[in-house]
mmCIF file of C-alpha atoms in Angstrom:
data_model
loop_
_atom_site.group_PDB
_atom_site.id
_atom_site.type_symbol
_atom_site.label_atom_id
_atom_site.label_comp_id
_atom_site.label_asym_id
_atom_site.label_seq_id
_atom_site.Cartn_x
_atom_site.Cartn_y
_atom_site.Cartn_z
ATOM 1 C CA UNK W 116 103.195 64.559 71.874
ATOM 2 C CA UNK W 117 102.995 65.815 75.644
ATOM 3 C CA UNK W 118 106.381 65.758 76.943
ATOM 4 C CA UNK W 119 106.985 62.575 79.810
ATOM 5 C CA UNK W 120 109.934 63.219 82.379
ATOM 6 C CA UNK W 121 112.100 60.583 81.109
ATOM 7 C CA UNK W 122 114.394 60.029 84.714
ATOM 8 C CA UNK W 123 111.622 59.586 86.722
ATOM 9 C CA UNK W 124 111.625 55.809 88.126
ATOM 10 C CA UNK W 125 108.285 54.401 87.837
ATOM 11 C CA UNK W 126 109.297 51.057 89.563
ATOM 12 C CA UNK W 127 111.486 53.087 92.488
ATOM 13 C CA UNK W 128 109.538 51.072 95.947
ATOM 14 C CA UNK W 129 112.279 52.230 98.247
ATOM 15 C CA UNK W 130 110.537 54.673 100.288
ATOM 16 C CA UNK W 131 107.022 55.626 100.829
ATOM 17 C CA UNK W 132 107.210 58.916 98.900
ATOM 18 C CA UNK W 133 108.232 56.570 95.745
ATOM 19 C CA UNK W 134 104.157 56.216 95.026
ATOM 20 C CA UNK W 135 104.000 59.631 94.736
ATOM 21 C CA UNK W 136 104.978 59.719 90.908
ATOM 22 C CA UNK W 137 102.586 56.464 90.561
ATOM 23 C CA UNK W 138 99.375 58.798 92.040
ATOM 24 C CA UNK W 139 100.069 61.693 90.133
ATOM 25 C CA UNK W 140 102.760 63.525 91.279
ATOM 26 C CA UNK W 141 104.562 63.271 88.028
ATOM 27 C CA UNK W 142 102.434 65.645 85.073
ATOM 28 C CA UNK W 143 102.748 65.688 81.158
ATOM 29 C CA UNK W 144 104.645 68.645 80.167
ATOM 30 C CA UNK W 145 106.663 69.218 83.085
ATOM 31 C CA UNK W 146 109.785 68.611 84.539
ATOM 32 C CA UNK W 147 109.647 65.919 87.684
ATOM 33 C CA UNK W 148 111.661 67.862 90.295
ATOM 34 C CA UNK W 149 110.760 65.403 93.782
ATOM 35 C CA UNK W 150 113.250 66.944 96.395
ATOM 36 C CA UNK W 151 113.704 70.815 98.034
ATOM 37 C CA UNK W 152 117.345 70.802 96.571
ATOM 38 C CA UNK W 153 115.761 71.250 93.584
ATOM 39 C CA UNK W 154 114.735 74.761 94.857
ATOM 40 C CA UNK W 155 117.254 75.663 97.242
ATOM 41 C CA UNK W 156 119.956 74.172 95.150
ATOM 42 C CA UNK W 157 119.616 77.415 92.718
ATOM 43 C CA UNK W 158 122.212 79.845 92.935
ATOM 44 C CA UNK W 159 121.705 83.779 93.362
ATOM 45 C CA UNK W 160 122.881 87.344 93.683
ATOM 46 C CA UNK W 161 121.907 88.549 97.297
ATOM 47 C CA UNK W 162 123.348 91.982 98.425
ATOM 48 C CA UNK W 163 123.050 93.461 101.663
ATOM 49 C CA UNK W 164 122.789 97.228 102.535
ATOM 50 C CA UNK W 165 124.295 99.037 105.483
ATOM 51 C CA UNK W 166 121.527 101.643 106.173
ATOM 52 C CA UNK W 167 122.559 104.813 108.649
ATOM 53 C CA UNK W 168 119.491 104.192 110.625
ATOM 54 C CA UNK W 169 116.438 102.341 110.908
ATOM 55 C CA UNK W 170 114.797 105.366 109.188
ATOM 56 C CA UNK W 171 116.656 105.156 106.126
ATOM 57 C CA UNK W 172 116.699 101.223 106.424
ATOM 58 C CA UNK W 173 112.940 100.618 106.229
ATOM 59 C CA UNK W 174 112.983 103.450 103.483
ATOM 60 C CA UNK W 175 115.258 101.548 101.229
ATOM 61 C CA UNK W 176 113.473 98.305 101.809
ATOM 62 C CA UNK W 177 110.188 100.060 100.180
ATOM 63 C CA UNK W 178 111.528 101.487 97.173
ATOM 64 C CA UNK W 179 114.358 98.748 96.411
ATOM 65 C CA UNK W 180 110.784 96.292 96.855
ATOM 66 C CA UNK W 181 108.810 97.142 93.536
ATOM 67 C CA UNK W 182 111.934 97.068 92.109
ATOM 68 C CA UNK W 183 112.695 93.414 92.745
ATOM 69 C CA UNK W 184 110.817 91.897 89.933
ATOM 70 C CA UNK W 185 112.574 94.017 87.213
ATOM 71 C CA UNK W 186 115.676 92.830 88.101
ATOM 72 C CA UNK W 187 114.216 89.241 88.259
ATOM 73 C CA UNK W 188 113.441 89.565 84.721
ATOM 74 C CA UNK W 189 116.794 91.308 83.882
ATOM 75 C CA UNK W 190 119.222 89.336 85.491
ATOM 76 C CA UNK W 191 117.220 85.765 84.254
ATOM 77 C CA UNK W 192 119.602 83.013 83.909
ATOM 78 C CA UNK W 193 117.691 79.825 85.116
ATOM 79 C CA UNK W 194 116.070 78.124 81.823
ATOM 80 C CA UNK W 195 117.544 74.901 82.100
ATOM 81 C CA UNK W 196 116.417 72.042 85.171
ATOM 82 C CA UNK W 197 117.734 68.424 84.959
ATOM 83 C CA UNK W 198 119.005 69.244 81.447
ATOM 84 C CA UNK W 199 115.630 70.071 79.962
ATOM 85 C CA UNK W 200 115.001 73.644 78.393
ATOM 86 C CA UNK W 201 111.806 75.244 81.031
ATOM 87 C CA UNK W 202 108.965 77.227 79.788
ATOM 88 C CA UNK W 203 110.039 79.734 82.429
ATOM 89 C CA UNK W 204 114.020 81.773 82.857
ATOM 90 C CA UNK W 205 114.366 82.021 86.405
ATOM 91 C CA UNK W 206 114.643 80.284 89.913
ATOM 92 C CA UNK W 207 112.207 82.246 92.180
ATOM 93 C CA UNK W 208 108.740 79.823 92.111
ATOM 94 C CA UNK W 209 110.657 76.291 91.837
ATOM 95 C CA UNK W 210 112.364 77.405 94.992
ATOM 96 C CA UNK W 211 109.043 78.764 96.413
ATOM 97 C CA UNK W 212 107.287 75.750 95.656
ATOM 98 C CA UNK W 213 110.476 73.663 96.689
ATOM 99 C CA UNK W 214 110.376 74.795 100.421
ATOM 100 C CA UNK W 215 106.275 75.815 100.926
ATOM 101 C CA UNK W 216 105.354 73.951 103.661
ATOM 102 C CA UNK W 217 101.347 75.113 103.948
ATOM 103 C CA UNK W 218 98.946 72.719 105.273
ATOM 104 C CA UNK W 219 95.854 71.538 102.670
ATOM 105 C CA UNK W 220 93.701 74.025 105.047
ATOM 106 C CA UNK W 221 96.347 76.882 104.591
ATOM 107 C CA UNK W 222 96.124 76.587 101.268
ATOM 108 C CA UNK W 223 92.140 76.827 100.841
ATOM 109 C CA UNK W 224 91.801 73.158 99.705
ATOM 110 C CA UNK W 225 90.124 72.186 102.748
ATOM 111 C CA UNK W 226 87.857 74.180 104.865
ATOM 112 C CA UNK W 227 89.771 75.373 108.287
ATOM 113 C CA UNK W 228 89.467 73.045 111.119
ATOM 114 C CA UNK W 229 92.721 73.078 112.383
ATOM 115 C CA UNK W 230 95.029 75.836 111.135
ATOM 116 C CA UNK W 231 94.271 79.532 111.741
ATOM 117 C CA UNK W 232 93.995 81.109 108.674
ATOM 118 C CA UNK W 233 94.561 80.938 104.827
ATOM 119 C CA UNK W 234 97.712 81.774 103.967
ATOM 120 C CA UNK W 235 98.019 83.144 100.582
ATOM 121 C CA UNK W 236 101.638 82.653 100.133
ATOM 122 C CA UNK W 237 104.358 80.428 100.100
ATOM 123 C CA UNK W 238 107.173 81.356 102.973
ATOM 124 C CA UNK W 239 109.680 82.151 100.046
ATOM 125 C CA UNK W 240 107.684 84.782 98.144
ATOM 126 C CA UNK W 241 107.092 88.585 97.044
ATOM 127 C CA UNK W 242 106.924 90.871 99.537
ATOM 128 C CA UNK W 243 103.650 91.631 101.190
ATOM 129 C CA UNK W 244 104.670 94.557 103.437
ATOM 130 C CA UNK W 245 105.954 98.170 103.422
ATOM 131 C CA UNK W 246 107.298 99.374 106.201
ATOM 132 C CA UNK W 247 108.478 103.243 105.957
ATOM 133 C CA UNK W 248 107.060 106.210 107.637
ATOM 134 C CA UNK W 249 107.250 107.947 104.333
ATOM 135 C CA UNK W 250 103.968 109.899 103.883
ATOM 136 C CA UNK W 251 103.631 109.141 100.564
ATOM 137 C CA UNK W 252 102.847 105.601 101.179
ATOM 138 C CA UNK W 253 99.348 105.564 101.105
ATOM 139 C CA UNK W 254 96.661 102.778 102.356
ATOM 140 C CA UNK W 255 95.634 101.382 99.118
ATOM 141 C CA UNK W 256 99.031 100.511 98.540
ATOM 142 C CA UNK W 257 99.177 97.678 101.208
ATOM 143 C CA UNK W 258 98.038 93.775 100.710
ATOM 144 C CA UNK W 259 94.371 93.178 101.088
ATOM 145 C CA UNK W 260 94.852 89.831 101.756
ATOM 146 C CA UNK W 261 98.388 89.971 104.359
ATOM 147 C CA UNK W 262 97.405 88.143 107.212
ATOM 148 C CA UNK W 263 98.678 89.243 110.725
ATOM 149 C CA UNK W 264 98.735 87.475 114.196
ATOM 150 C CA UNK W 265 96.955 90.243 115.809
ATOM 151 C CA UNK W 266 97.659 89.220 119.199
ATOM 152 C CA UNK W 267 101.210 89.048 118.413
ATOM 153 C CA UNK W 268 101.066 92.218 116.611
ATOM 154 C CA UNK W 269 99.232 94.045 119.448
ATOM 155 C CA UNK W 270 102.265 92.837 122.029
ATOM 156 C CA UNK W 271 104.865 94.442 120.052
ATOM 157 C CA UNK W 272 102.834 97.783 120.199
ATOM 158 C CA UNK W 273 102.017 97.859 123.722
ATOM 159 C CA UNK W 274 105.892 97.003 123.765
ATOM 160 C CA UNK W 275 106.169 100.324 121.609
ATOM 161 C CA UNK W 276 106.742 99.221 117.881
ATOM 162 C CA UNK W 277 104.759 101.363 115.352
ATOM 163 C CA UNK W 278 102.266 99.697 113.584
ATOM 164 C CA UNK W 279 103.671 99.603 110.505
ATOM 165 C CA UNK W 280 106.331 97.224 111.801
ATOM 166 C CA UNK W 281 104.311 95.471 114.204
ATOM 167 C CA UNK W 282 102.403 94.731 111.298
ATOM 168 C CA UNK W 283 105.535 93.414 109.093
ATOM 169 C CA UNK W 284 106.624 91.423 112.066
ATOM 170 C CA UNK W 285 103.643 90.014 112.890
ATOM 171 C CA UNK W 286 103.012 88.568 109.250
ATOM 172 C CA UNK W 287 106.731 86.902 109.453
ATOM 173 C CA UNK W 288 105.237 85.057 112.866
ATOM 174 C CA UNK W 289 102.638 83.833 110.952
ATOM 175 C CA UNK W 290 104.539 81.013 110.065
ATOM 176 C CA UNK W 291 105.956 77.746 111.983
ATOM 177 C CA UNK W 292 109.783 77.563 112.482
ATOM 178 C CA UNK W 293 111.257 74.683 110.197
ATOM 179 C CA UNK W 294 114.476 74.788 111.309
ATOM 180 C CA UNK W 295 115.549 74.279 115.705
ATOM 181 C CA UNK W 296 118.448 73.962 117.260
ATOM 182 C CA UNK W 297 118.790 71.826 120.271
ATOM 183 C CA UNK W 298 120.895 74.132 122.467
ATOM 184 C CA UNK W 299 118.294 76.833 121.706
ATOM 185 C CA UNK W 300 115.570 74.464 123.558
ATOM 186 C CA UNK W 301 117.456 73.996 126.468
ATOM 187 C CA UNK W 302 116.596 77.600 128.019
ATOM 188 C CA UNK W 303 115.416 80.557 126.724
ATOM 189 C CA UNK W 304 118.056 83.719 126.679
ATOM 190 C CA UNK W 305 116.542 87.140 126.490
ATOM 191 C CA UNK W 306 119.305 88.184 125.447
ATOM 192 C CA UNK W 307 120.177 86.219 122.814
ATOM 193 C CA UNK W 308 118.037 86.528 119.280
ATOM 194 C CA UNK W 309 118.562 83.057 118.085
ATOM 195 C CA UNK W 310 114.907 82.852 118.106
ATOM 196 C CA UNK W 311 113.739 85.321 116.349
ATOM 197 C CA UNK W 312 116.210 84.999 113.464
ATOM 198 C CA UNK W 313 115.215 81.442 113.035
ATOM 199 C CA UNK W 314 112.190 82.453 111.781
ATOM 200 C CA UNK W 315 113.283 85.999 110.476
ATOM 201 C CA UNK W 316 115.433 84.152 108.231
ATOM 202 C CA UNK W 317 113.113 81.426 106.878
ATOM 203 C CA UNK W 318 110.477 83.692 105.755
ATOM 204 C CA UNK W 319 112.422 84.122 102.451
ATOM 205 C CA UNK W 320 110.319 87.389 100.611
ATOM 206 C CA UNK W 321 112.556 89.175 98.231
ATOM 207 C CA UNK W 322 113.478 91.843 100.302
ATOM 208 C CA UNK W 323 114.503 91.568 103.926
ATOM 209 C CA UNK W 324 114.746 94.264 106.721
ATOM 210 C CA UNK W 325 117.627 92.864 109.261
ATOM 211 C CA UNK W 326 117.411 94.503 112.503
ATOM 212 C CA UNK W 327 120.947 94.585 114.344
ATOM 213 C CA UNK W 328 121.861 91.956 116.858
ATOM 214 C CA UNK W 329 121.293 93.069 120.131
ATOM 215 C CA UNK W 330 125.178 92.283 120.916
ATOM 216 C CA UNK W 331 126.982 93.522 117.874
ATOM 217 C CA UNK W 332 127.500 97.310 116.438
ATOM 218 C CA UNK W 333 126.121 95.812 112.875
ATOM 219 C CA UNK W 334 123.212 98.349 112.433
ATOM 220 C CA UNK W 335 120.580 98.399 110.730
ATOM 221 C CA UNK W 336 120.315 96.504 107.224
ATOM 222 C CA UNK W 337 118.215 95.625 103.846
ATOM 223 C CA UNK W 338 118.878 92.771 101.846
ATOM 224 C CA UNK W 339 118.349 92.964 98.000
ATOM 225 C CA UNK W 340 117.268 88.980 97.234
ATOM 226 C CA UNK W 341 115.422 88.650 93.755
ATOM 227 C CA UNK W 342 118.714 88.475 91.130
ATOM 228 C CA UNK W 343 120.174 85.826 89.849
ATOM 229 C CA UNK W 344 123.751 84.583 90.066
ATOM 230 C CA UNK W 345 125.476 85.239 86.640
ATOM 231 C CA UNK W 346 127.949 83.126 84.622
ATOM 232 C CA UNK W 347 130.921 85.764 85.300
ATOM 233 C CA UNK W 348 132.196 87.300 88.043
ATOM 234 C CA UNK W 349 131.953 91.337 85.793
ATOM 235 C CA UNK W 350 128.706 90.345 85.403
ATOM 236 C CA UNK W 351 128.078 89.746 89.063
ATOM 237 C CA UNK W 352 129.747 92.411 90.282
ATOM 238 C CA UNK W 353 128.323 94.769 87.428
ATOM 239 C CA UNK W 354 124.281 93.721 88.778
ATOM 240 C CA UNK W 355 126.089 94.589 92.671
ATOM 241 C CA UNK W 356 127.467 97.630 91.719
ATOM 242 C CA UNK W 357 124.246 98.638 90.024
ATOM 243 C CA UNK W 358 121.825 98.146 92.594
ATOM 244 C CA UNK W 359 124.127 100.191 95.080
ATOM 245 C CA UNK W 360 124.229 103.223 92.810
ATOM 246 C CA UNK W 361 119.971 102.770 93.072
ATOM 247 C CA UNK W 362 120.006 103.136 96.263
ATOM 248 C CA UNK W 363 121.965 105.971 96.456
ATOM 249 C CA UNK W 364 119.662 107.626 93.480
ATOM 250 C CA UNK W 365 117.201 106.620 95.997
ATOM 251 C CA UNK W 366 118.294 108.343 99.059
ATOM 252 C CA UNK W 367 119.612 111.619 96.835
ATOM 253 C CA UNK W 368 116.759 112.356 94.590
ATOM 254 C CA UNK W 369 113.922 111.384 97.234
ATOM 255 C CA UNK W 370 112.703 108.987 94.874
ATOM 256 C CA UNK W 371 109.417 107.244 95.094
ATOM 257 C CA UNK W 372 108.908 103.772 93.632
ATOM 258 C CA UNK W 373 105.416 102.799 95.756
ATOM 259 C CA UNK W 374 102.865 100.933 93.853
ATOM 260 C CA UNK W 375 100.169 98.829 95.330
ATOM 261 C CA UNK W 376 101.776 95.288 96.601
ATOM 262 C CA UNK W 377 99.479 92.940 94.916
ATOM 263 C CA UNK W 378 100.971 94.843 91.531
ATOM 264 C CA UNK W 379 104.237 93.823 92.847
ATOM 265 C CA UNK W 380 103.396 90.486 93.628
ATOM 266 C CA UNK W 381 101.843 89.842 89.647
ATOM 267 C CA UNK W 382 105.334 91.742 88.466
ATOM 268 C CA UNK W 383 107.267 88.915 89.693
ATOM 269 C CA UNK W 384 104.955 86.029 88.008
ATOM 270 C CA UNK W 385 105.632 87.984 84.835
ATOM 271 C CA UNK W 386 109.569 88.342 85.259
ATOM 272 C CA UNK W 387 109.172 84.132 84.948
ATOM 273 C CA UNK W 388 108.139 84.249 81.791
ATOM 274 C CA UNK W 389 110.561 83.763 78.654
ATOM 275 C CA UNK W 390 112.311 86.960 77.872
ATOM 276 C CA UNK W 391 110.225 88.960 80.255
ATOM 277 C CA UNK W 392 112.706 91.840 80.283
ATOM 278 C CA UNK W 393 112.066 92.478 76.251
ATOM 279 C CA UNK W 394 108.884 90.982 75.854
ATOM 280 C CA UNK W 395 106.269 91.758 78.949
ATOM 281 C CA UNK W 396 105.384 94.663 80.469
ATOM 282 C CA UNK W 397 105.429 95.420 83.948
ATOM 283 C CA UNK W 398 103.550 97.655 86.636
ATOM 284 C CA UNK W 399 106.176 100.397 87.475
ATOM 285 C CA UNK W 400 105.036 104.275 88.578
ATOM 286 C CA UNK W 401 104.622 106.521 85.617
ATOM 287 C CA UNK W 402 106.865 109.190 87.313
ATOM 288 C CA UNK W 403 109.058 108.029 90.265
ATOM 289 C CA UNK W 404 110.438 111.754 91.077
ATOM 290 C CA UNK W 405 109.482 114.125 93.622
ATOM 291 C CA UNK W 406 107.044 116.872 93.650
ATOM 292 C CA UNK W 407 109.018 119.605 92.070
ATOM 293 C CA UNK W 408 108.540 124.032 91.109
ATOM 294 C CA UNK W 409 107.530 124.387 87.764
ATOM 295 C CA UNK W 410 109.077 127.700 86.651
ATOM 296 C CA UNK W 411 106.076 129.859 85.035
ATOM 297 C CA UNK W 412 106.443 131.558 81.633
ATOM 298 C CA UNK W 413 105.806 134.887 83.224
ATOM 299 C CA UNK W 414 108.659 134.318 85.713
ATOM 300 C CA UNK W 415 106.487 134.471 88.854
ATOM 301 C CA UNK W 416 105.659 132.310 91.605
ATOM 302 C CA UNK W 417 106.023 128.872 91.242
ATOM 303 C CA UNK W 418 103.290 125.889 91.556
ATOM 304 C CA UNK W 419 103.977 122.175 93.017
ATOM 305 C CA UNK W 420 103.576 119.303 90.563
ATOM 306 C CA UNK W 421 103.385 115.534 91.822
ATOM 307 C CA UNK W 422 103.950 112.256 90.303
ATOM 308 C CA UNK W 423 101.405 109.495 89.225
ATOM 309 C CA UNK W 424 101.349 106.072 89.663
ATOM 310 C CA UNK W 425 100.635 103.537 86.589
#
């Protein structure tokens, strides 16, 4: 027998939405979950790095980023919705889905008449950027399908941004702000960035590169987002600690985590699956160190090696 979401109201006429479950909207086999707190309701484990510099700041927000669906999978703790047991152990895509606010045309149901482009993902997704001056990021590692507002894009260069970030920035502006505060429509203060981090801060990708305020000695930061919150507070603080001693392994061994994005982005649609962390496998580098000297036999000079990616 398919499984029928036994709370949902059938003969609810209180608001227009209420036909929603009557054409459809309610499935066999699934749990009935008709409001965003649904998604943004879920609890999590966010932590927030102090970089030294913007240098070091967008190159902890590359290699913390492939790392983001392993710790998905290993800190799962979100089976249950509603009281029913899920076919899935964490948050990330019923909060995705919760707050995804792309049009019929920016999801490629409809041809585009009206909207711009096709946007591949939600605004609370996977990454789809790197952003580092490292040379060992290479081209093919990037998103084939990110989609940029050029023009916008081509401002912040000709304001002097390098195109790597222009090109990060201009894929956050790709989407509409959802959230506006009166007072911020009243004038517009240069020197204020209530603007910007309106929409900096709805574009909800599991890692997030936080530019100081233009007012306040803050510096430059990276945001960890992916884990999930944890029955106990050693647990919690065990997953924090954790992820801080990575990113100093990180910065003191030169590490190198880079795989292609799109591998990233199927990494965390396996870390939903039951007991992902025992049971799936994942895309992850074959050898994340450095090029290294490899001492000869004979004693004499010394070659380079250099690491592989899966």
């Amino acid at each position: 027998m398919p499984f029928k979401d036994p709370t949902i109201d059938y003969n609810l006429h209180k608001w227009p939405e209420d036909d929603d479950v009557r054409n459809g909207a309610a499935k066999e086999d699934h749990i009935y979950m008709d409001a965003m707190a649904f998604g943004m309701g879920s609890c999590c484990l966010q932590i927030t790095f102090q970089a030294k510099n913007i240098t070091e700041g967008r190159r902890l927000y590359d290699q913390l980023s492939p790392l983001g669906p392993i710790m998905l999978a290993l800190t799962a703790a979100t089976p249950i919705y509603k009281g029913f047991l899920a076919d899935t152990d964490v948050r990330w895509d019923q909060i995705s889905r919760a707050v995804d606010d792309r049009t019929p045309e920016e999801l490629g149901e409809v041809p585009l008449k009206h909207d711009r482009w096709r946007v591949p993902k939600s605004r609370y997704a996977s990454n789809s950027t790197y952003i580092s001056q490292d040379p060992r990021l290479r081209k093919e590692y990037m998103d084939p399908e990110l989609i940029v507002d050029q023009k916008l894009k081509k401002r912040l260069i000709d304001g002097g941004m390098d195109d790597l970030l222009a090109t990060h920035f201009a894929h956050l502006f790709i989407r509409d702000p959802i959230v506006i505060f009166a007072e911020d429509l009243k004038e517009l203060d240069l020197n204020k960035t209530d603007h910007f981090e309106n929409l900096q801060s709805t574009n909800w990708q599991h890692m997030r590169f936080k530019p100081p305020p233009h007012d306040k000695d803050t510096g430059w930061r990276v945001e960890f987002r992916p884990m999930e919150i944890q029955i106990t507070d050693y647990e919690n603080a065990a997953f924090s600690i954790f992820i801080v001693l990575v990113t100093r392994a990180i910065l003191s061994f030169d590490l190198n985590f880079y795989i292609p994005i799109p591998l990233t982005t199927q990494n965390m649609q396996t870390a939903h699956a039951r007991n992902a962390v025992l049971d799936s496998k994942f895309f992850f580098r074959n050898d994340p160190l450095p090029p290294r000297a490899i001492r000869l036999n004979n004693g004499g000079a010394s070659a380079s090696g250099t690491a592989s990616a899966s």
